[in-house]
Amino acid sequence: MTLPWRASVFSLMPDMFPGPLGLSLSGDALSRGLWALDVNDIRNHGIGKHRNVDDSPAGGGPGMVIRADVLAAALDADMAGDARPRLLMSPRGKPLKQARVRQLAQGDGAIIICARFEGVDERVIAARGLEEVSIGDYVLSGGEIAAMVLIDACVRLIPGVMGKEASGAEESHENGLLEYPHYTRPREWEGMNIPEVLLSGDHAKIARWRREEAERLTRERRPDMADKLRKNTD
Ligand code: ADE
């Protein structure tokens, strides 16, 4: 039997997990053994009686920095020789995109490090081959929620997690476009009607309308994505 996709999280707030990952789609899949989660408390490798994990930044300045030796000890104790990608959640990282999510979901899982404070000592990033990943251009109070976002995005792509009817290919970001608008009953609501074409039964026409709407929304809301599409079709 092959092992399920596994997320191994390193955190100073391990009690935050599984959190929302224990509910709904990801939670059901977790109970069904379609993926696995282990959470490691970085503080178990802290220094001295108080299990210190951080110290003030060399060169001065505000905040605290997670010690390289502490984080390395935590990783080496449990993950030495583990070939899964080692991701460090950080607002300084490469922005997470659906293509990377797809790659990660197709692999064996990920080792995910959640920083708090000002960040982690730069030396451990290089020495342990950590890949810095950001979930967006804003700053969270810690990497835990970012890790949950990444895990959720991966888990829903694991075979068997979403039902067969769930639409993969047409979702926003799967094909470089935002998704077209959806409607359902009632046919008229607060004076607004469902676009006639969707009630026409003409599947070719419906597909064309959806494509045009997806392109319109992408141009309006995400000119960066629209530019890429244009380059790819030129
Ligand atoms: N930690 C704090 N902010 C973050 C962000 N935007 N992405 C990933 N990890 C973070």
Short mmCIF file of N, CA, C and O and ligand atoms in Angstrom, two decimals, residues 88-93 115 133-147, ligand 1:
data_model
loop_
_atom_site.label_atom_id
_atom_site.label_comp_id
_atom_site.label_asym_id
_atom_site.label_seq_id
_atom_site.Cartn_x
_atom_site.Cartn_y
_atom_site.Cartn_z
N LEU A 88 8.96 27.09 3.74
CA LEU A 88 8.93 28.02 4.87
C LEU A 88 7.92 29.11 4.53
O LEU A 88 8.11 29.88 3.57
N MET A 89 6.83 29.16 5.27
CA MET A 89 5.79 30.15 5.00
C MET A 89 6.33 31.52 5.41
O MET A 89 6.75 31.71 6.56
N SER A 90 6.30 32.46 4.47
CA SER A 90 6.89 33.77 4.73
C SER A 90 6.35 34.81 3.75
O SER A 90 6.23 34.52 2.55
N PRO A 91 6.04 36.02 4.22
CA PRO A 91 5.56 37.05 3.29
C PRO A 91 6.63 37.45 2.28
O PRO A 91 6.35 38.13 1.30
N ARG A 92 7.85 37.01 2.51
CA ARG A 92 8.98 37.31 1.63
C ARG A 92 9.15 36.26 0.54
O ARG A 92 10.03 36.37 -0.32
N GLY A 93 8.32 35.21 0.61
CA GLY A 93 8.51 34.07 -0.29
C GLY A 93 7.96 34.30 -1.69
O GLY A 93 7.39 35.34 -2.00
N ALA A 115 6.80 30.29 10.62
CA ALA A 115 7.59 31.20 11.43
C ALA A 115 6.66 32.12 12.22
O ALA A 115 5.52 32.34 11.83
N VAL A 133 7.68 30.48 0.78
CA VAL A 133 6.42 30.57 0.05
C VAL A 133 5.52 31.60 0.71
O VAL A 133 5.31 31.56 1.92
N SER A 134 4.97 32.51 -0.10
CA SER A 134 4.02 33.50 0.40
C SER A 134 2.64 33.20 -0.15
O SER A 134 2.50 32.77 -1.30
N ILE A 135 1.61 33.44 0.67
CA ILE A 135 0.25 33.27 0.14
C ILE A 135 -0.36 34.59 -0.30
O ILE A 135 -1.52 34.65 -0.71
N GLY A 136 0.40 35.67 -0.26
CA GLY A 136 -0.14 36.94 -0.74
C GLY A 136 0.61 38.11 -0.17
O GLY A 136 1.36 37.97 0.80
N ASP A 137 0.39 39.27 -0.76
CA ASP A 137 1.13 40.47 -0.38
C ASP A 137 0.48 41.18 0.80
O ASP A 137 -0.08 42.28 0.66
N TYR A 138 0.51 40.53 1.94
CA TYR A 138 0.04 41.09 3.20
C TYR A 138 0.75 40.29 4.28
O TYR A 138 1.30 39.22 4.00
N VAL A 139 0.75 40.80 5.50
CA VAL A 139 1.51 40.13 6.55
C VAL A 139 0.57 39.55 7.60
O VAL A 139 -0.25 40.26 8.19
N LEU A 140 0.68 38.25 7.81
CA LEU A 140 -0.08 37.55 8.85
C LEU A 140 0.74 37.56 10.13
O LEU A 140 1.95 37.81 10.11
N SER A 141 0.10 37.22 11.25
CA SER A 141 0.85 37.23 12.51
C SER A 141 1.71 35.98 12.67
O SER A 141 2.51 35.88 13.60
N GLY A 142 1.56 35.03 11.79
CA GLY A 142 2.40 33.84 11.83
C GLY A 142 2.13 33.00 10.61
O GLY A 142 1.17 33.27 9.86
N GLY A 143 2.95 32.00 10.39
CA GLY A 143 2.82 31.20 9.17
C GLY A 143 1.76 30.11 9.24
O GLY A 143 1.49 29.45 8.23
N GLU A 144 1.13 29.92 10.41
CA GLU A 144 0.22 28.78 10.57
C GLU A 144 -0.98 28.86 9.62
O GLU A 144 -1.34 27.88 8.98
N ILE A 145 -1.61 30.04 9.59
CA ILE A 145 -2.80 30.16 8.72
C ILE A 145 -2.38 30.04 7.26
O ILE A 145 -3.08 29.42 6.45
N ALA A 146 -1.21 30.57 6.92
CA ALA A 146 -0.69 30.42 5.55
C ALA A 146 -0.47 28.94 5.24
O ALA A 146 -0.79 28.47 4.14
N ALA A 147 0.06 28.19 6.20
CA ALA A 147 0.28 26.75 5.99
C ALA A 147 -1.04 26.04 5.76
O ALA A 147 -1.15 25.16 4.91
N1 ADE B 1 3.57 34.66 7.28
C1 ADE B 1 3.20 35.93 7.50
N2 ADE B 1 2.64 36.47 6.42
C2 ADE B 1 2.67 35.51 5.44
C3 ADE B 1 2.27 35.46 4.08
N3 ADE B 1 1.71 36.50 3.47
N4 ADE B 1 2.45 34.31 3.41
C4 ADE B 1 3.03 33.26 4.00
N5 ADE B 1 3.44 33.24 5.28
C5 ADE B 1 3.26 34.36 6.00
#
